[in-house]
mmCIF file of C-alpha atoms (C1' of nucleotides) in Angstrom:
data_model
loop_
_atom_site.group_PDB
_atom_site.id
_atom_site.type_symbol
_atom_site.label_atom_id
_atom_site.label_comp_id
_atom_site.label_asym_id
_atom_site.label_seq_id
_atom_site.Cartn_x
_atom_site.Cartn_y
_atom_site.Cartn_z
ATOM 1 C CA MET A 242 13.503 -21.622 -13.287
ATOM 2 C CA GLU A 243 16.746 -21.757 -15.164
ATOM 3 C CA ARG A 244 18.334 -18.745 -13.762
ATOM 4 C CA LYS A 245 19.185 -20.062 -10.397
ATOM 5 C CA GLU A 246 22.026 -17.971 -9.233
ATOM 6 C CA ALA A 247 23.241 -18.623 -5.766
ATOM 7 C CA LYS A 248 21.330 -15.775 -4.263
ATOM 8 C CA PRO A 249 22.991 -13.999 -1.434
ATOM 9 C CA LYS A 250 21.188 -14.559 1.808
ATOM 10 C CA VAL A 251 18.458 -12.036 2.323
ATOM 11 C CA ARG A 252 17.823 -10.747 5.769
ATOM 12 C CA LYS A 253 14.252 -10.643 6.994
ATOM 13 C CA GLY A 254 12.435 -9.295 9.965
ATOM 14 C CA LEU A 255 12.560 -6.008 11.734
ATOM 15 C CA TRP A 256 14.942 -3.358 10.544
ATOM 16 C CA LYS A 257 17.718 -2.284 12.846
ATOM 17 C CA PRO A 258 18.664 1.364 13.304
ATOM 18 C CA ASP A 259 21.976 0.865 11.569
ATOM 19 C CA GLU A 260 20.247 -0.697 8.564
ATOM 20 C CA ASP A 261 17.907 2.263 8.459
ATOM 21 C CA LEU A 262 20.852 4.562 8.479
ATOM 22 C CA VAL A 263 22.532 2.748 5.620
ATOM 23 C CA LEU A 264 19.385 2.768 3.528
ATOM 24 C CA LYS A 265 18.600 6.376 4.274
ATOM 25 C CA THR A 266 22.100 7.495 3.412
ATOM 26 C CA TYR A 267 22.078 5.456 0.248
ATOM 27 C CA VAL A 268 18.764 6.758 -1.011
ATOM 28 C CA GLU A 269 19.583 10.333 -0.140
ATOM 29 C CA THR A 270 22.777 9.997 -2.097
ATOM 30 C CA HIS A 271 21.597 7.992 -5.082
ATOM 31 C CA GLY A 272 17.901 8.702 -5.161
ATOM 32 C CA GLU A 273 14.956 6.338 -5.192
ATOM 33 C CA GLY A 274 14.514 3.555 -7.679
ATOM 34 C CA ASN A 275 16.477 0.484 -8.681
ATOM 35 C CA TRP A 276 15.574 -1.088 -5.410
ATOM 36 C CA SER A 277 16.871 -4.411 -6.507
ATOM 37 C CA THR A 278 20.376 -3.047 -6.688
ATOM 38 C CA VAL A 279 20.154 -1.131 -3.462
ATOM 39 C CA SER A 280 20.928 -4.133 -1.338
ATOM 40 C CA LYS A 281 24.009 -4.953 -3.346
ATOM 41 C CA LYS A 282 25.344 -1.475 -3.636
ATOM 42 C CA SER A 283 24.539 -0.359 -0.147
ATOM 43 C CA GLY A 284 25.715 -3.563 1.422
ATOM 44 C CA LEU A 285 22.324 -4.197 2.984
ATOM 45 C CA MET A 286 21.365 -7.833 2.932
ATOM 46 C CA ARG A 287 17.768 -6.976 2.229
ATOM 47 C CA GLY A 288 15.550 -7.577 -0.727
ATOM 48 C CA GLY A 289 14.628 -4.728 -2.999
ATOM 49 C CA LYS A 290 11.029 -4.880 -1.967
ATOM 50 C CA SER A 291 11.976 -4.696 1.643
ATOM 51 C CA CYS A 292 14.164 -1.663 1.060
ATOM 52 C CA ARG A 293 11.480 0.050 -0.920
ATOM 53 C CA LEU A 294 8.881 -0.589 1.736
ATOM 54 C CA ARG A 295 11.120 0.566 4.541
ATOM 55 C CA TRP A 296 11.963 3.763 2.742
ATOM 56 C CA LYS A 297 8.438 4.479 1.707
ATOM 57 C CA ASN A 298 6.880 3.790 5.050
ATOM 58 C CA TYR A 299 9.451 5.007 7.529
ATOM 59 C CA LEU A 300 12.529 6.683 6.221
ATOM 60 C CA ARG A 301 11.126 8.986 3.593
ATOM 61 C CA PRO A 302 11.101 12.646 4.601
ATOM 62 C CA ASN A 303 7.790 14.148 5.742
ATOM 63 C CA ILE A 304 6.469 10.930 7.133
ATOM 64 C CA LYS A 305 3.961 11.689 9.823
ATOM 65 C CA ARG A 306 4.032 9.343 12.767
ATOM 66 C CA GLY A 307 1.607 8.983 15.606
ATOM 67 C CA GLY A 308 -2.111 8.862 15.999
ATOM 68 C CA MET A 309 -4.551 9.943 13.360
ATOM 69 C CA SER A 310 -6.381 13.200 13.852
ATOM 70 C CA GLN A 311 -10.138 13.329 13.733
ATOM 71 C CA GLU A 312 -9.965 14.896 10.284
ATOM 72 C CA GLU A 313 -7.708 12.169 8.989
ATOM 73 C CA GLU A 314 -9.907 9.504 10.442
ATOM 74 C CA ASP A 315 -12.968 11.056 8.900
ATOM 75 C CA MET A 316 -11.238 11.303 5.569
ATOM 76 C CA ILE A 317 -10.236 7.661 5.689
ATOM 77 C CA ILE A 318 -13.784 6.601 6.399
ATOM 78 C CA ARG A 319 -15.189 8.676 3.591
ATOM 79 C CA MET A 320 -12.559 7.677 1.124
ATOM 80 C CA HIS A 321 -13.017 4.065 2.005
ATOM 81 C CA LYS A 322 -16.700 4.365 1.266
ATOM 82 C CA LEU A 323 -15.809 5.708 -2.117
ATOM 83 C CA LEU A 324 -12.854 3.637 -3.077
ATOM 84 C CA GLY A 325 -12.904 0.521 -0.999
ATOM 85 C CA ASN A 326 -9.533 -0.868 -0.048
ATOM 86 C CA ARG A 327 -7.489 1.392 -2.304
ATOM 87 C CA TRP A 328 -5.110 2.208 0.442
ATOM 88 C CA SER A 329 -2.539 3.961 -1.669
ATOM 89 C CA LEU A 330 -5.174 6.284 -3.043
ATOM 90 C CA ILE A 331 -6.575 6.984 0.369
ATOM 91 C CA ALA A 332 -3.099 7.601 1.697
ATOM 92 C CA GLY A 333 -2.533 9.997 -1.160
ATOM 93 C CA ARG A 334 -5.153 12.246 0.365
ATOM 94 C CA LEU A 335 -3.431 12.236 3.717
ATOM 95 C CA PRO A 336 -0.100 14.030 3.579
ATOM 96 C CA GLY A 337 2.601 12.179 5.432
ATOM 97 C CA ARG A 338 0.594 8.995 5.789
ATOM 98 C CA THR A 339 1.413 5.793 4.003
ATOM 99 C CA ASP A 340 -0.834 3.188 2.509
ATOM 100 C CA ASN A 341 0.389 0.632 5.001
ATOM 101 C CA GLU A 342 -0.388 2.891 7.904
ATOM 102 C CA VAL A 343 -3.835 3.714 6.595
ATOM 103 C CA LYS A 344 -4.521 0.062 5.981
ATOM 104 C CA ASN A 345 -3.401 -0.908 9.464
ATOM 105 C CA TYR A 346 -5.368 1.904 11.007
ATOM 106 C CA TRP A 347 -8.457 0.837 9.182
ATOM 107 C CA ASN A 348 -8.075 -2.785 10.137
ATOM 108 C CA THR A 349 -7.321 -2.161 13.772
ATOM 109 C CA HIS A 350 -9.320 0.925 14.648
ATOM 110 C CA LEU A 351 -12.007 1.691 12.142
ATOM 111 C CA ASN A 352 -13.063 -1.643 10.776
ATOM 112 C CA LYS A 353 -14.053 -2.938 14.152
ATOM 113 C CA ARG A 354 -16.339 0.002 14.732
ATOM 114 C CA LEU A 355 -18.452 -0.912 11.788
ATOM 115 C CA PRO A 356 -21.510 -3.027 12.386
ATOM 116 C CA SER A 357 -19.989 -5.954 10.594
ATOM 117 C CA GLY A 358 -16.624 -5.160 12.076
ATOM 118 C CA LYS A 359 -14.426 -8.080 11.495
ATOM 119 C CA ARG A 360 -10.724 -7.942 11.802
ATOM 120 C CA MET A 361 -10.137 -8.315 8.120
ATOM 121 C CA SER A 362 -11.312 -5.912 5.615
ATOM 122 C CA THR A 363 -13.812 -7.148 3.284
ATOM 123 C CA ASP A 364 -16.561 -4.853 2.522
ATOM 124 C CA SER A 365 -15.668 -5.524 -1.005
ATOM 125 C CA THR A 366 -14.676 -9.076 -1.476
ATOM 126 C CA PRO A 367 -11.058 -10.055 -1.902
ATOM 127 C CA ASP A 368 -11.764 -11.274 -5.375
ATOM 128 C CA GLN A 369 -13.258 -7.988 -6.317
ATOM 129 C CA ASN A 370 -10.193 -6.292 -5.053
ATOM 130 C CA LYS A 371 -7.979 -8.431 -7.112
ATOM 131 C CA SER A 372 -9.834 -8.508 -10.328
ATOM 132 C CA LYS A 373 -10.904 -4.930 -10.302
ATOM 133 C CA ARG A 374 -7.708 -3.222 -9.461
ATOM 134 C CA LEU A 375 -8.376 0.395 -9.924
ATOM 135 C CA ARG A 376 -5.414 1.414 -11.904
ATOM 136 C CA VAL A 377 -6.685 4.698 -13.036
ATOM 137 C CA LEU A 378 -7.269 4.953 -10.414
ATOM 138 C CA GLY A 379 -5.305 2.061 -11.730
ATOM 139 C CA GLY A 380 -7.418 0.279 -14.171
ATOM 140 C CA SER A 381 -6.564 -1.346 -17.396
ATOM 141 C CA GLN A 382 -6.636 1.838 -19.316
ATOM 142 C CA PRO A 383 -4.617 2.359 -22.416
ATOM 143 C CA ALA A 384 -1.420 4.162 -21.705
ATOM 144 C CA GLY A 385 -1.591 7.888 -21.311
ATOM 145 C CA ASN A 386 -4.444 10.042 -20.095
ATOM 146 C CA THR A 387 -4.782 7.962 -17.049
ATOM 147 C CA ILE A 388 -4.297 8.768 -13.473
ATOM 148 C CA PRO A 389 -1.477 6.690 -12.190
ATOM 149 C CA ALA A 390 -2.149 5.071 -8.900
ATOM 150 C CA GLY A 391 -0.206 6.245 -5.939
ATOM 151 C CA SER A 392 0.182 9.262 -3.782
ATOM 152 C CA THR A 393 0.691 12.653 -5.275
ATOM 153 C CA GLU A 394 4.207 12.607 -3.971
ATOM 154 C CA GLU A 395 4.776 9.401 -5.812
ATOM 155 C CA LEU A 396 3.212 10.793 -8.920
ATOM 156 C CA GLU A 397 5.489 13.751 -8.934
ATOM 157 C CA GLY A 398 8.419 11.483 -8.361
ATOM 158 C CA LYS A 399 7.334 9.212 -11.148
ATOM 159 C CA SER A 400 6.943 11.997 -13.621
ATOM 160 C CA GLN A 401 10.503 12.991 -13.101
ATOM 161 C CA GLU A 402 11.772 9.500 -12.980
ATOM 162 C CA LYS A 403 10.164 8.552 -16.274
ATOM 163 C CA GLY A 404 11.615 11.552 -18.003
ATOM 164 C CA GLU A 405 8.670 13.907 -17.760
ATOM 165 C CA ARG A 406 6.868 11.499 -20.037
ATOM 166 C CA SER A 407 3.424 12.802 -19.476
ATOM 167 C CA ALA A 408 3.956 14.741 -16.355
ATOM 168 C CA VAL A 409 1.739 17.591 -17.413
ATOM 169 C CA SER A 410 -1.014 15.306 -18.492
ATOM 170 C CA ASP A 411 -0.866 13.286 -15.350
ATOM 171 C CA VAL A 412 -0.810 16.275 -13.098
ATOM 172 C CA ARG A 413 -3.676 17.986 -14.868
ATOM 173 C CA THR A 414 -5.789 14.941 -14.944
ATOM 174 C CA GLN A 415 -4.886 14.307 -11.382
ATOM 175 C CA GLN A 416 -5.956 17.785 -10.393
ATOM 176 C CA ALA A 417 -9.206 17.412 -12.215
ATOM 177 C CA ALA A 418 -9.746 14.089 -10.608
ATOM 178 C CA GLN A 419 -8.928 15.488 -7.219
ATOM 179 C CA SER A 420 -11.428 18.283 -7.543
ATOM 180 C CA MET A 421 -14.011 15.886 -8.789
ATOM 181 C CA MET A 422 -13.293 13.626 -5.894
ATOM 182 C CA ASN A 423 -13.528 16.521 -3.476
ATOM 183 C CA TYR A 424 -16.885 17.321 -4.903
ATOM 184 C CA TYR A 425 -17.941 13.748 -4.630
ATOM 185 C CA ILE A 426 -16.701 13.346 -1.104
ATOM 186 C CA GLU A 427 -18.296 16.510 0.145
ATOM 187 C CA SER A 428 -21.438 16.032 -1.804
ATOM 188 C CA PRO A 429 -24.636 15.098 -0.021
ATOM 189 C CA MET A 430 -24.659 12.148 -2.377
ATOM 190 C CA VAL A 431 -22.297 10.572 0.022
ATOM 191 C CA PRO A 432 -24.144 9.716 3.170
ATOM 192 C CA ASP A 433 -22.568 9.757 6.544
ATOM 193 C CA ASN A 434 -21.055 6.898 8.433
ATOM 194 C CA ASN A 435 -23.361 4.024 9.077
ATOM 195 C CA ALA A 436 -25.796 5.048 6.437
ATOM 196 C CA THR A 437 -26.874 2.359 4.085
ATOM 197 C CA PHE A 438 -24.349 3.258 1.499
ATOM 198 C CA VAL A 439 -22.902 0.198 -0.050
ATOM 199 C CA PHE A 440 -19.802 0.817 -2.015
ATOM 200 C CA ASP A 441 -19.661 -1.108 -5.169
ATOM 201 C CA ASP A 442 -16.772 -0.635 -7.536
ATOM 202 C CA GLU A 443 -18.690 -0.881 -10.708
ATOM 203 C CA PRO A 444 -20.984 2.108 -10.766
ATOM 204 C CA PHE A 445 -18.326 4.405 -9.489
ATOM 205 C CA LEU A 446 -15.758 2.998 -11.821
ATOM 206 C CA ALA A 447 -17.972 3.530 -14.791
ATOM 207 C CA TYR A 448 -18.581 7.088 -13.726
ATOM 208 C CA TRP A 449 -14.939 7.616 -13.024
ATOM 209 C CA ASP A 450 -13.724 6.169 -16.295
ATOM 210 C CA SER A 451 -15.972 8.372 -18.324
ATOM 211 C CA PHE A 452 -14.841 11.320 -16.292
ATOM 212 C CA VAL A 453 -11.233 10.613 -17.085
ATOM 213 C CA LEU A 454 -12.067 10.146 -20.743
ATOM 214 C CA PHE A 455 -13.958 13.412 -20.768
ATOM 215 C CA GLU A 456 -11.071 15.210 -19.158
ATOM 216 C CA SER A 457 -8.558 13.900 -21.618
ATOM 217 C CA ILE A 458 -10.681 14.875 -24.574
ATOM 218 C CA GLY A 459 -11.482 18.178 -22.993
ATOM 219 C CA CYS A 460 -7.910 19.329 -22.856
ATOM 220 C CA GLY A 461 -7.502 18.946 -26.544
ATOM 221 C CA GLY A 462 -5.046 16.162 -26.633
ATOM 222 C CA ASP A 463 -2.183 18.208 -25.311
ATOM 223 C CA CYS A 464 -2.516 16.515 -22.006
ATOM 224 C "C1'" DA B 213 4.831 -12.568 39.665
ATOM 225 C "C1'" DA B 214 3.862 -15.667 36.015
ATOM 226 C "C1'" DG B 215 1.136 -17.238 32.349
ATOM 227 C "C1'" DT B 216 -2.257 -16.338 28.789
ATOM 228 C "C1'" DT B 217 -4.784 -13.702 25.550
ATOM 229 C "C1'" DA B 218 -5.660 -9.634 22.736
ATOM 230 C "C1'" DT B 219 -4.077 -5.913 20.077
ATOM 231 C "C1'" DG B 220 -1.302 -3.022 17.051
ATOM 232 C "C1'" DC B 221 1.964 -2.562 13.755
ATOM 233 C "C1'" DA B 222 5.961 -3.769 10.783
ATOM 234 C "C1'" DA B 223 7.121 -6.591 7.267
ATOM 235 C "C1'" DC B 224 6.506 -10.245 3.868
ATOM 236 C "C1'" DC B 225 4.046 -12.509 0.018
ATOM 237 C "C1'" DG B 226 1.782 -13.025 -4.208
ATOM 238 C "C1'" DC B 227 -0.197 -10.800 -7.795
ATOM 239 C "C1'" DT B 228 -0.668 -7.325 -11.603
ATOM 240 C "C1'" DC B 229 1.015 -3.916 -14.617
ATOM 241 C "C1'" DG B 230 4.146 -1.336 -17.578
ATOM 242 C "C1'" DA B 231 8.498 -0.708 -19.818
ATOM 243 C "C1'" DG B 232 12.121 -2.345 -22.344
ATOM 244 C "C1'" DA B 233 14.668 -5.964 -24.825
ATOM 245 C "C1'" DG C 296 4.063 -10.216 -30.391
ATOM 246 C "C1'" DT C 297 6.362 -12.295 -26.514
ATOM 247 C "C1'" DC C 298 9.219 -12.505 -22.619
ATOM 248 C "C1'" DT C 299 11.563 -10.699 -18.622
ATOM 249 C "C1'" DC C 300 12.166 -7.724 -14.923
ATOM 250 C "C1'" DG C 301 11.297 -4.055 -11.712
ATOM 251 C "C1'" DA C 302 7.881 -1.463 -9.283
ATOM 252 C "C1'" DG C 303 3.743 -0.995 -6.850
ATOM 253 C "C1'" DC C 304 -0.412 -2.601 -4.577
ATOM 254 C "C1'" DG C 305 -3.463 -5.055 -1.322
ATOM 255 C "C1'" DG C 306 -3.835 -9.033 1.683
ATOM 256 C "C1'" DT C 307 -1.897 -11.566 5.214
ATOM 257 C "C1'" DT C 308 1.297 -13.059 8.708
ATOM 258 C "C1'" DG C 309 4.034 -12.837 12.694
ATOM 259 C "C1'" DC C 310 6.280 -10.476 16.373
ATOM 260 C "C1'" DA C 311 6.316 -7.321 20.341
ATOM 261 C "C1'" DT C 312 3.921 -5.739 23.999
ATOM 262 C "C1'" DA C 313 -0.081 -4.314 26.591
ATOM 263 C "C1'" DA C 314 -3.926 -6.003 29.142
ATOM 264 C "C1'" DC C 315 -5.958 -9.352 31.684
ATOM 265 C "C1'" DT C 316 -6.441 -13.536 34.765
#
DNA sequence: AAGTTATGCAACCGCTCGAGA
DNA sequence: GTCTCGAGCGGTTGCATAACT
């Protein structure tokens, strides 16, 4: 509470085209990262988070806009059965789609189709979502040999950004995880929509964690 | 045509995690 | 080992506008 610098006023609300242009130009010139300094250096009166979000969701190249295809929709439904509200992971399977877009699409289009279709998402409870963040999908794994959360694009970006730290490891593990997930998604184990499949983090997490462990041992420690 | 309600989406908020000092 | 800060994530809010009365 001590460091109370007179913060410059931060603009909020919808982004204007000229702000977009400034941000886009800035990021294309200087690259992503250091979002907190972007507003100062670019002259945008926006917070770092806001800049990051705007770039990630709208200005980044290869962003796909417009309605979801049937395949994308199907993928979202299946992935959601598997992962719950792990929007960034789900979005990672949909090239050009962002977590925010997937989340919105789920909440507005798909969620309401479900039998219990409420506006807000909560097939896994909010508390579960918070306490069981899937950072190895997330998780509280020890560093290394984990699958960083985020889209594959982000992963690639991260590997470079962090100095190739464990780029190879991450990518390999990621690939293994992807193929495993493909298997899991396409497997008859996963029933179709509306079946009585209740996603529960725990069993899948346990399975997943051991899979990741197995993979990291399996590659002989060089990954 | 005007007012009201519902819907969709963009953006913000609060939290967690990891890295570095 | 602890603290601080930046980044990222999911949940939620609020605005714009479409649909309805």
